[in-house]
Coordinates of C-alpha atoms and ligand atoms in Angstrom, one line a residue:
X30 CA -32.3 -25.5 -80.5
X31 CA -34.7 -24.1 -82.9
X32 CA -33.5 -23.6 -86.5
X33 CA -33.2 -19.9 -85.5
X34 CA -30.8 -20.1 -82.3
X35 CA -28.6 -23.1 -84.0
X36 CA -26.4 -20.7 -85.9
X37 CA -25.6 -18.4 -83.0
X38 CA -22.0 -17.7 -81.7
X39 CA -22.1 -18.4 -77.6
X40 CA -19.7 -16.8 -75.5
X41 CA -16.9 -15.4 -76.9
X42 CA -17.0 -13.1 -73.6
X43 CA -19.8 -10.9 -75.4
X44 CA -21.4 -9.6 -78.8
X45 CA -19.3 -6.7 -78.2
X46 CA -15.8 -8.3 -78.3
X47 CA -17.2 -10.2 -81.5
X48 CA -17.5 -6.6 -83.2
X49 CA -14.7 -4.9 -81.7
X50 CA -12.2 -7.5 -81.3
X51 CA -10.5 -8.8 -78.5
X52 CA -7.8 -6.6 -76.9
X53 CA -3.9 -7.2 -76.8
X54 CA -3.3 -8.4 -73.4
X55 CA -0.9 -6.1 -71.2
X56 CA 2.3 -7.7 -69.6
X57 CA 1.3 -9.7 -66.0
X58 CA 3.1 -8.7 -63.1
X59 CA 6.8 -9.6 -62.9
X60 CA 7.8 -9.9 -59.2
X61 CA 7.1 -8.0 -56.1
X62 CA 6.6 -4.4 -56.2
X63 CA 5.3 -1.6 -54.7
X64 CA 2.5 1.3 -55.6
X65 CA 1.2 4.0 -53.4
X66 CA -2.3 2.3 -54.3
X67 CA -3.4 -0.9 -55.8
X68 CA -6.3 -1.4 -57.6
X69 CA -7.6 -4.7 -58.1
X70 CA -9.9 -5.5 -61.3
X71 CA -9.4 -4.0 -64.7
X72 CA -13.4 -3.3 -65.3
X73 CA -15.3 0.4 -65.1
X74 CA -15.0 0.5 -61.4
X75 CA -11.1 -0.1 -60.9
X76 CA -10.3 2.3 -64.1
X77 CA -12.5 5.3 -63.5
X78 CA -11.0 4.9 -59.8
X79 CA -7.3 5.2 -61.3
X80 CA -8.4 7.7 -63.8
X81 CA -9.7 9.7 -61.0
X82 CA -6.9 9.6 -58.7
X83 CA -4.4 9.9 -60.7
X84 CA -6.0 12.9 -62.3
X85 CA -6.4 14.8 -59.1
X86 CA -2.6 13.7 -57.9
X87 CA -0.5 13.1 -61.3
X88 CA 2.2 11.8 -58.7
X89 CA 0.8 8.6 -56.8
X90 CA 2.2 5.5 -58.3
X91 CA -0.9 3.7 -59.0
X92 CA -1.5 -0.7 -60.3
X93 CA -4.2 -1.7 -61.8
X94 CA -3.8 -5.6 -61.3
X95 CA -6.6 -7.6 -63.9
X96 CA -7.2 -11.3 -64.2
X97 CA -7.5 -11.6 -67.6
X98 CA -8.2 -8.5 -69.4
X99 CA -9.3 -5.2 -68.9
X100 CA -13.5 -5.5 -69.4
X101 CA -13.1 -9.2 -69.0
X102 CA -16.2 -9.1 -66.9
X103 CA -19.4 -7.4 -66.5
X104 CA -17.9 -4.1 -68.1
X105 CA -17.3 -5.9 -71.2
X106 CA -20.9 -7.8 -71.6
X107 CA -23.7 -5.6 -70.5
X108 CA -26.2 -3.6 -72.2
X109 CA -24.8 -0.4 -72.5
X110 CA -27.9 1.1 -70.4
X111 CA -25.8 4.2 -69.2
X112 CA -28.5 5.4 -67.1
X113 CA -29.0 7.4 -63.7
X114 CA -30.2 4.3 -61.5
X115 CA -28.9 3.3 -58.4
X116 CA -29.2 -0.1 -56.6
X117 CA -30.5 0.7 -52.8
X118 CA -31.6 4.3 -52.8
X119 CA -34.8 4.1 -51.3
X120 CA -33.4 1.6 -48.5
X121 CA -30.7 4.5 -48.2
X122 CA -33.7 6.8 -47.6
X123 CA -35.0 4.7 -45.1
X124 CA -31.8 4.9 -43.2
X125 CA -30.7 8.5 -43.5
X126 CA -33.6 10.6 -44.7
X127 CA -35.0 11.0 -48.1
X128 CA -32.7 14.0 -48.3
X129 CA -29.6 12.7 -47.9
X130 CA -31.0 9.9 -51.1
X131 CA -31.9 12.7 -53.2
X132 CA -28.2 13.8 -52.8
X133 CA -27.4 10.4 -54.0
X134 CA -30.0 10.6 -57.2
X135 CA -28.8 14.0 -58.0
X136 CA -25.2 12.9 -58.2
X137 CA -26.5 10.0 -60.3
X138 CA -28.5 12.1 -62.9
X139 CA -25.2 14.1 -63.1
X140 CA -23.0 10.7 -63.4
X141 CA -24.5 10.4 -67.0
X142 CA -23.2 13.2 -68.5
X143 CA -19.9 13.4 -66.5
X144 CA -19.3 9.9 -68.4
X145 CA -20.3 11.6 -71.7
X146 CA -17.8 14.2 -70.6
X147 CA -14.7 12.3 -69.7
X148 CA -15.5 9.9 -72.9
X149 CA -15.5 13.2 -75.2
X150 CA -12.4 14.8 -73.3
X151 CA -10.2 11.5 -73.5
X152 CA -11.3 10.9 -77.4
X153 CA -13.1 7.8 -76.4
X154 CA -15.7 6.8 -79.4
X155 CA -18.0 4.7 -78.0
X156 CA -21.0 5.2 -79.6
X157 CA -22.8 7.3 -77.2
X158 CA -26.5 8.8 -78.0
X159 CA -28.5 10.4 -75.2
X160 CA -31.9 9.0 -75.9
X161 CA -32.7 8.3 -72.9
X162 CA -34.5 5.4 -71.0
X163 CA -37.7 4.2 -71.9
X164 CA -39.4 1.5 -69.7
X165 CA -42.8 0.0 -70.9
X166 CA -45.6 -1.5 -69.0
X167 CA -47.5 -4.3 -70.8
X168 CA -50.3 -5.4 -68.3
X169 CA -52.5 -4.0 -65.6
X170 CA -50.1 -4.7 -63.0
X171 CA -47.2 -3.7 -64.7
X172 CA -48.8 -0.5 -65.7
X173 CA -49.9 0.0 -61.8
X174 CA -46.0 -0.6 -61.1
X175 CA -45.5 1.8 -63.4
X176 CA -47.3 4.5 -62.6
X177 CA -45.9 4.4 -58.8
X178 CA -42.6 4.0 -60.0
X179 CA -43.1 7.3 -62.3
X180 CA -44.4 9.1 -59.0
X181 CA -41.1 7.7 -56.8
X182 CA -38.6 8.9 -59.0
X183 CA -40.2 12.1 -59.6
X184 CA -40.2 12.9 -55.4
X185 CA -36.4 11.7 -55.7
X186 CA -36.8 15.2 -58.1
X187 CA -36.6 14.0 -61.7
X188 CA -39.1 16.8 -62.4
X189 CA -38.1 16.1 -66.3
X190 CA -39.5 12.5 -66.4
X191 CA -42.4 11.6 -68.7
X192 CA -45.4 9.2 -68.6
X193 CA -46.8 7.9 -71.5
X194 CA -50.0 6.1 -72.4
X195 CA -50.4 3.6 -75.1
X196 CA -49.9 5.7 -78.1
X197 CA -47.7 8.3 -77.4
X198 CA -45.5 4.7 -76.6
X199 CA -46.2 3.3 -79.9
X200 CA -45.1 6.4 -81.5
X201 CA -41.3 6.1 -79.6
X202 CA -41.4 2.0 -79.7
X203 CA -43.8 0.2 -81.0
X204 CA -43.7 -2.7 -78.5
X205 CA -46.8 -5.2 -78.7
X206 CA -49.4 -5.2 -75.9
X207 CA -47.5 -1.7 -74.3
X208 CA -50.4 0.1 -72.5
X209 CA -47.9 2.8 -70.9
X210 CA -44.6 3.9 -70.5
X211 CA -42.4 6.6 -68.4
X212 CA -39.3 8.1 -70.4
X213 CA -36.6 9.7 -68.5
X214 CA -34.0 11.8 -70.4
X215 CA -31.3 10.9 -68.1
X216 CA -29.8 7.8 -69.9
X217 CA -27.4 6.9 -73.1
X218 CA -26.9 4.3 -75.0
X219 CA -23.1 3.4 -75.0
X220 CA -21.2 0.2 -76.5
X221 CA -19.7 -1.0 -73.3
X222 CA -16.6 -2.7 -74.5
X223 CA -15.2 0.5 -76.9
X224 CA -16.2 2.4 -73.4
X225 CA -14.2 0.0 -71.6
X226 CA -10.9 -0.2 -74.1
X227 CA -10.7 3.5 -74.3
X228 CA -11.3 4.1 -70.7
X229 CA -8.0 1.5 -69.8
X230 CA -5.7 3.3 -72.9
X231 CA -6.9 6.6 -71.2
X232 CA -5.7 5.3 -67.4
X233 CA -2.4 4.0 -68.8
X234 CA -1.7 7.7 -71.1
X235 CA -1.6 8.9 -68.0
X236 CA 0.5 7.0 -66.5
X237 CA -0.7 3.9 -64.4
X238 CA 0.7 0.8 -64.5
X239 CA -1.7 -2.1 -65.9
X240 CA -1.1 -5.5 -65.3
X241 CA -3.1 -8.0 -67.1
X242 CA -3.3 -12.1 -66.9
X243 CA -2.6 -11.6 -63.2
X244 CA -5.0 -12.7 -60.6
X245 CA -5.0 -11.6 -57.2
X246 CA -5.6 -14.4 -54.8
X247 CA -5.6 -12.7 -51.5
X248 CA -6.3 -8.7 -50.4
X249 CA -4.4 -8.2 -46.9
X250 CA -3.8 -4.9 -45.5
X251 CA -1.3 -2.8 -47.4
X252 CA -0.9 -6.6 -49.6
X253 CA -2.4 -7.8 -52.9
X254 CA -0.9 -10.8 -53.7
X255 CA -0.8 -12.8 -56.3
X256 CA 1.0 -15.9 -57.9
X257 CA 3.9 -13.9 -59.9
X258 CA 4.1 -11.9 -56.9
X259 CA 2.8 -9.4 -54.5
X260 CA 2.4 -5.5 -54.5
X261 CA 2.2 -3.4 -51.1
X262 CA 0.6 -0.3 -51.0
X263 CA -0.9 1.8 -48.2
X264 CA -4.4 1.4 -50.3
X265 CA -6.0 -1.5 -52.1
X266 CA -9.1 -1.2 -53.5
X267 CA -11.2 -4.2 -54.6
X268 CA -13.0 -3.3 -57.7
X269 CA -13.9 -6.8 -58.3
X270 CA -17.9 -6.7 -58.2
X271 CA -19.2 -10.1 -59.5
X272 CA -16.4 -12.0 -59.0
X273 CA -15.6 -11.0 -55.6
X274 CA -16.4 -14.7 -54.0
X275 CA -13.4 -15.7 -55.6
X276 CA -11.0 -14.1 -53.3
X277 CA -9.8 -15.4 -50.1
X278 CA -12.4 -14.7 -47.5
X279 CA -14.9 -12.8 -49.7
X280 CA -17.5 -16.1 -50.9
X281 CA -20.3 -14.9 -49.1
X282 CA -19.9 -11.0 -49.5
X283 CA -21.6 -10.1 -53.0
X284 CA -23.6 -12.9 -54.4
X285 CA -22.7 -13.2 -58.5
X286 CA -25.8 -13.0 -60.4
X287 CA -25.7 -14.0 -63.6
X288 CA -27.6 -11.9 -66.5
X289 CA -27.8 -13.1 -70.1
X290 CA -27.8 -11.4 -73.6
X291 CA -28.7 -12.2 -77.2
X292 CA -27.9 -10.0 -80.7
X293 CA -29.6 -10.0 -83.5
X294 CA -28.6 -9.6 -86.9
X295 CA -29.0 -6.1 -88.3
X296 CA -32.1 -5.5 -89.0
X297 CA -33.5 -4.4 -92.6
X298 CA -34.9 -0.5 -93.2
X299 CA -38.4 -2.4 -93.6
X300 CA -37.8 -4.3 -89.8
X301 CA -36.5 -0.6 -88.3
X302 CA -39.9 0.6 -89.8
X303 CA -42.1 -1.5 -88.2
X304 CA -40.2 -1.2 -84.9
X305 CA -39.6 2.0 -84.4
X306 CA -37.3 3.1 -82.1
X307 CA -35.5 6.1 -83.9
X308 CA -34.8 8.0 -80.5
X309 CA -32.1 4.7 -79.5
X310 CA -33.4 5.4 -76.2
X311 CA -32.8 2.4 -74.0
X312 CA -35.8 -0.2 -73.6
X313 CA -36.9 -1.8 -70.3
X314 CA -40.1 -3.0 -69.0
X315 CA -41.8 -3.4 -65.6
X316 CA -41.8 -7.4 -65.4
X317 CA -40.2 -8.6 -62.4
X318 CA -37.9 -10.9 -64.5
X319 CA -37.4 -7.8 -66.4
X320 CA -35.6 -7.4 -69.7
X321 CA -33.7 -4.6 -71.0
X322 CA -32.2 -4.1 -74.5
X323 CA -30.6 -1.4 -76.5
X324 CA -30.6 -0.3 -80.0
X325 CA -27.2 -0.7 -81.8
X326 CA -24.8 2.0 -83.5
X327 CA -24.8 -1.0 -86.4
X328 CA -28.9 -1.4 -86.4
X329 CA -29.1 -4.9 -84.1
X330 CA -31.3 -5.1 -81.2
X331 CA -29.1 -6.4 -78.0
X332 CA -31.4 -7.9 -75.5
X333 CA -30.9 -9.1 -71.9
X334 CA -32.7 -11.0 -68.9
X335 CA -32.3 -13.8 -66.1
X336 CA -31.2 -16.7 -67.2
X337 CA -30.5 -19.1 -65.0
X338 CA -29.9 -16.8 -61.8
X339 CA -27.1 -18.1 -60.1
X340 CA -24.6 -20.9 -59.8
X341 CA -24.4 -23.5 -56.5
X342 CA -21.4 -22.3 -54.5
X343 CA -20.9 -18.6 -56.4
X344 CA -19.4 -20.0 -59.6
X345 CA -19.0 -17.6 -62.6
X346 CA -19.0 -18.7 -66.0
X347 CA -16.9 -20.0 -69.0
X348 CA -16.2 -16.8 -70.9
X349 CA -19.8 -15.5 -70.8
X350 CA -21.6 -19.4 -72.4
X351 CA -25.4 -19.4 -71.8
X352 CA -27.4 -22.1 -71.5
X353 CA -29.4 -22.6 -74.9
X354 CA -33.0 -22.5 -72.8
X355 CA -31.8 -19.1 -71.8
X356 CA -31.2 -17.8 -75.5
X357 CA -34.4 -19.5 -76.4
X358 CA -36.3 -17.7 -73.7
X359 CA -34.6 -14.4 -74.7
X360 CA -35.4 -14.7 -78.0
X361 CA -38.9 -15.3 -77.2
X362 CA -39.4 -12.3 -75.5
X363 CA -38.0 -10.5 -78.4
X364 CA -40.8 -12.2 -80.8
X365 CA -43.2 -11.3 -78.1
X366 CA -42.0 -7.3 -77.6
X367 CA -41.7 -7.1 -81.8
X368 CA -43.8 -9.8 -83.4
X369 CA -42.2 -8.1 -87.0
X370 CA -39.0 -10.1 -85.8
X371 CA -40.3 -13.2 -85.8
X372 CA -37.8 -14.5 -88.5
X373 CA -34.6 -12.8 -87.0
X374 CA -31.7 -14.3 -86.5
X375 CA -29.9 -14.4 -83.6
X376 CA -26.2 -13.9 -83.9
X377 CA -24.6 -14.0 -80.8
X378 CA -25.6 -15.0 -77.0
X379 CA -23.7 -14.7 -73.7
X380 CA -23.6 -14.0 -70.3
X381 CA -22.0 -12.5 -67.3
X382 CA -22.0 -11.7 -63.3
X383 CA -22.9 -8.8 -61.4
X384 CA -22.6 -8.3 -57.7
X385 CA -25.7 -8.5 -55.3
X386 CA -25.1 -7.2 -52.0
X387 CA -27.3 -9.1 -49.0
X388 CA -29.2 -5.9 -48.7
X389 CA -29.7 -5.2 -52.7
X390 CA -27.8 -1.9 -52.1
X391 CA -24.1 -0.7 -54.0
X392 CA -21.9 0.9 -51.4
X393 CA -18.3 2.4 -51.6
X394 CA -16.2 2.1 -48.6
X395 CA -12.6 3.1 -47.2
X396 CA -11.6 1.0 -44.1
X397 CA -9.4 3.9 -42.6
X398 CA -7.8 1.1 -39.9
X399 CA -6.6 -1.2 -42.5
X400 CA -6.3 1.1 -46.2
X401 CA -8.6 -1.4 -47.8
X402 CA -11.3 -0.3 -49.8
X403 CA -14.2 -2.0 -51.9
X404 CA -17.2 -0.5 -54.4
X405 CA -19.8 -2.4 -55.7
X406 CA -22.7 -4.4 -55.3
X407 CA -24.5 -2.1 -58.3
X408 CA -27.0 -5.1 -58.6
X409 CA -27.3 -4.8 -62.5
X410 CA -26.7 -0.9 -62.7
X411 CA -23.4 -0.6 -62.5
X412 CA -22.4 1.6 -65.9
X413 CA -22.8 4.6 -64.5
X414 CA -22.9 4.0 -61.1
X415 CA -19.2 3.0 -61.0
X416 CA -18.0 6.5 -62.3
X417 CA -20.0 8.1 -58.8
X418 CA -18.2 5.0 -56.9
X419 CA -14.6 5.5 -58.4
X420 CA -15.0 9.6 -57.6
X421 CA -16.5 8.4 -54.1
X422 CA -14.0 6.3 -53.6
X423 CA -10.9 8.4 -55.0
X424 CA -12.4 10.8 -52.0
X425 CA -12.0 8.7 -49.5
X426 CA -8.8 7.8 -50.3
X427 CA -8.0 11.3 -50.4
X428 CA -9.5 12.1 -47.1
X429 CA -7.9 9.7 -45.4
X430 CA -4.5 10.4 -46.6
X431 CA -4.7 13.6 -45.8
X432 CA -4.6 15.0 -49.4
X433 CA -8.2 16.5 -49.5
X434 CA -10.9 17.1 -47.1
X435 CA -14.3 16.1 -47.2
X436 CA -16.7 16.5 -50.3
X437 CA -20.4 16.2 -51.2
X438 CA -19.2 12.6 -52.2
X439 CA -17.6 11.2 -49.3
X440 CA -20.4 12.4 -47.6
X441 CA -22.8 10.4 -50.1
X442 CA -25.4 8.2 -47.9
X443 CA -23.4 4.7 -49.2
X444 CA -20.1 6.0 -48.6
X445 CA -18.9 3.3 -45.1
X446 CA -21.9 1.4 -46.0
X447 CA -21.3 -2.2 -44.3
X448 CA -23.8 -4.9 -44.9
X449 CA -24.0 -8.4 -43.9
X450 CA -22.5 -11.4 -45.5
X451 CA -25.1 -13.6 -47.2
X452 CA -26.0 -17.3 -45.9
X453 CA -23.8 -20.0 -46.4
X454 CA -24.9 -22.9 -49.1
X455 CA -26.9 -24.7 -49.7
X456 CA -29.3 -21.3 -48.5
X457 CA -28.0 -19.2 -50.9
X458 CA -28.9 -21.4 -54.2
X459 CA -31.9 -22.5 -52.8
X460 CA -32.8 -18.4 -52.0
X461 CA -32.2 -17.4 -55.6
X462 CA -33.6 -20.2 -57.1
X463 CA -36.5 -19.6 -55.2
X464 CA -37.0 -16.2 -55.8
X465 CA -36.4 -16.0 -59.6
X466 CA -39.0 -18.9 -59.8
X467 CA -41.2 -16.9 -57.8
X468 CA -40.8 -13.5 -60.1
X469 CA -41.6 -15.8 -63.1
X470 CA -44.9 -16.7 -61.8
X471 CA -45.6 -13.6 -60.7
X472 CA -45.2 -12.4 -64.1
X473 CA -47.2 -15.0 -65.7
X474 CA -50.4 -15.0 -63.3
X475 CA -50.0 -11.0 -63.4
X476 CA -50.5 -11.7 -67.7
X477 CA -52.8 -14.2 -67.4
X478 CA -55.2 -13.3 -64.8
X479 CA -55.1 -9.3 -66.0
X480 CA -55.2 -8.0 -62.6
X481 CA -54.1 -4.2 -61.5
X482 CA -51.9 -5.0 -58.4
X483 CA -48.9 -7.1 -58.2
X484 CA -48.9 -10.2 -57.5
X485 CA -48.8 -11.5 -54.1
X486 CA -46.1 -14.4 -54.6
X487 CA -43.8 -11.3 -56.1
X488 CA -44.3 -8.9 -52.9
X489 CA -43.8 -12.4 -50.6
X490 CA -40.3 -12.7 -52.4
X491 CA -39.5 -9.3 -52.1
X492 CA -40.0 -9.4 -48.2
X493 CA -38.3 -12.5 -47.9
X494 CA -35.3 -11.7 -49.7
X495 CA -35.0 -8.1 -48.6
X496 CA -34.9 -6.7 -52.2
X497 CA -37.3 -3.6 -51.3
Ligands
FAD530 C1 -24.9 -9.2 -69.3 C2 -25.1 -7.7 -68.1 C3 -25.7 -7.0 -68.9 C4 -26.0 -5.3 -68.0 N1 -26.0 -4.4 -68.4 C5 -26.1 -3.4 -67.3 C6 -26.2 -2.2 -68.4 O1 -27.2 -2.0 -69.8 N2 -26.7 -1.1 -67.8 C7 -25.9 -1.0 -66.3 O2 -26.0 -0.4 -65.2 N3 -25.4 -2.5 -65.8 C8 -25.5 -3.3 -66.5 N4 -25.0 -4.4 -65.9 C9 -24.0 -4.2 -65.0 C10 -22.6 -3.6 -65.1 O3 -22.3 -4.2 -66.1 C11 -21.6 -4.2 -63.9 O4 -22.4 -3.6 -62.6 C12 -20.4 -2.7 -64.1 O5 -19.6 -3.4 -65.1 C13 -19.2 -3.2 -63.0 O6 -18.2 -2.7 -63.0 P1 -17.1 -3.5 -62.3 O7 -15.6 -2.5 -62.3 O8 -17.6 -2.8 -60.8 O9 -17.0 -5.0 -62.2 P2 -16.3 -5.9 -63.8 O10 -16.8 -5.2 -64.8 O11 -17.1 -7.6 -63.6 O12 -15.2 -5.9 -63.5 C14 -14.0 -6.6 -62.2 C15 -13.1 -6.8 -62.7 O13 -12.1 -7.5 -62.4 C16 -11.6 -8.8 -62.5 N5 -11.0 -9.4 -61.5 C17 -12.3 -10.1 -60.7 N6 -11.0 -10.8 -59.6 C18 -10.1 -10.7 -60.2 C19 -9.2 -11.1 -59.3 N7 -8.9 -11.9 -58.1 N8 -7.9 -10.5 -59.5 C20 -7.7 -9.6 -60.3 N9 -8.9 -9.2 -61.3 C21 -9.8 -9.5 -61.1 C22 -12.8 -9.2 -63.6 O14 -12.3 -10.0 -64.2 C23 -13.3 -7.5 -64.3 O15 -12.6 -7.3 -65.1 C24 -24.6 -5.4 -66.6 C25 -24.1 -6.6 -66.3 C26 -24.1 -7.8 -67.0 C27 -23.3 -9.3 -66.3

C-alpha cells in the first residue's frame, strides 16, 4: 500500500454511511403473516414500488422484507448519478422499433425530474443538485465514440444535449488531456444514502410495514419465505438486483457485477480552483472500463470504476470491502484526471454489486400466472431507472388486480421482457474476467496508439458478450 492509501477506511458499507451515519435497524419479521403485496429488498426499487403502490391504493397492505437494512445494497453505495441513462435502450429499439425506445428514453428523461419532485414533496434532503452530466473524451478513439454517442442520444430526442471542444470542456472541469465532452441537462447529483433513508421513512409514514434483518430464502407463488416466518401475498415482488443470485433458483438470473469507489478528503479552495467543476455536473468518461464521479456537497470527489468485476460463483462482497489494488487503480485515475490532486488523501473506499442480465437490458415483469414480479438488471444506471421501474411495476400490479388499466408505462418495451440465463460456472467467471481484461487492454491500446477508431479488441468483446 502506498502512504496515500494506507489510511483509507475500506468498506463500512460506503462513505455515504460514514458521512450520514448507519441507520437503526427496524424489527425483523416475527412469524407467519399475510399482505396484499410482499416486496423483497429495500433498495430504491423495492421502496419506490412500495411508495407508488401505497400512494395509488392506500388500502393495500404492503410488507417490505430486507435482509439487512434499507439501503444496504447498491442504493446505499452508488456514485449518486441521478441521470437518464437506461440499460438496453438500443436493443429495445432493435426488438420493438425506434419509436418504442424513444418512449422509454422520454420516460427516463422525465424520471430525473420525478425523483427530484418526490424528494421535495416528502421533505427528503438528499444534497440534490441539477447540474447535468458531463462525459469527457481523452483519446482520439474516445472522441470518436463520444461524437457517435452524442449523435445517438440526439436521435433519441435529446435536443438539449451539447457537444464541447477542449476549451469549453476545460471551462467546466479541467480534466487533463480532455479533447471533447458532451453534456446533458438530464442529470443531477444526489447523496445516495440520504435519498434511500428518506425514502424508507416516507414509505413507512405512508403505512407500509418494513421488516429488516429478514433475509428471504425463497420466493414461491404467493409466498416469501424467511427463517422467521412466511409472508403470504397474492403478489410477491423481487427487488434484489445484484443480490438476486442468492435466492433459491436464481443463481444464473442476473450476474452480480462489482463496482468500486473512493472518496477523497475535502479539497481546499485552491484545489477546487485548479479543478473547476463549479457546475457540479456528474462526471464520466468514454473509456471502455469507464469512470464516474461527483463533487460531493461537502467538497470531496467521489470517484468510481470497475475493480475486480465479478467473483466466482456470483458471490457478493463483505459489507463493501474492496481490494487494495482497486483502491490504487482508482487513485491513479483520479490523479491522471486531476494532476493537481497528486497529494490528496483518499479517506474511504468501498464496493457494491449491480445486476447484469445476459442481454444487458433493464426490465420489469409481472408473471400473471404466479403473481411474482421483478424489476432490475439496470447494469449500473439504476438510481433514476429504479424509480421508473417501480412505477411500471405499480401499473402492472394494478392492471393485473383489476384496479387499473393499461398505461403508458405498461406499454414500455421493457415491460414483460424476458432473457435467457447466464452460463454456468466456470464459463460465467471466465467470460466476465475476459471481457474486462479485453476492455482494459483496449483502453491502453487506444491511449498508446492515438488511433481514432475503437480498438478491435473492444468491438470483439462487445460482440462476444452481447453487450451491444
Ligand atoms: C459502487 C456502485 C456505484 C453505482 N453508481 C451508480 C450511479 O452513479 N448512478 C446510477 O444510476 N446507478 C449506479 N449504480 C447502480 C445503482 O446503485 C443500482 O442500480 C440501484 O441502486 C439498484 O437498486 P435496487 O433497489 O434494485 O437494488 P439494491 O439497492 O441493491 O437493493 C437490493 C436490496 O435487496 C436486499 N436483499 C437482497 N437479497 C435479499 C433477500 N434474499 N432477502 C431480503 N432482502 C434482500 C439487499 O440487502 C438490498 O438492500 C451503482 C452501483 C454500485 C454498486
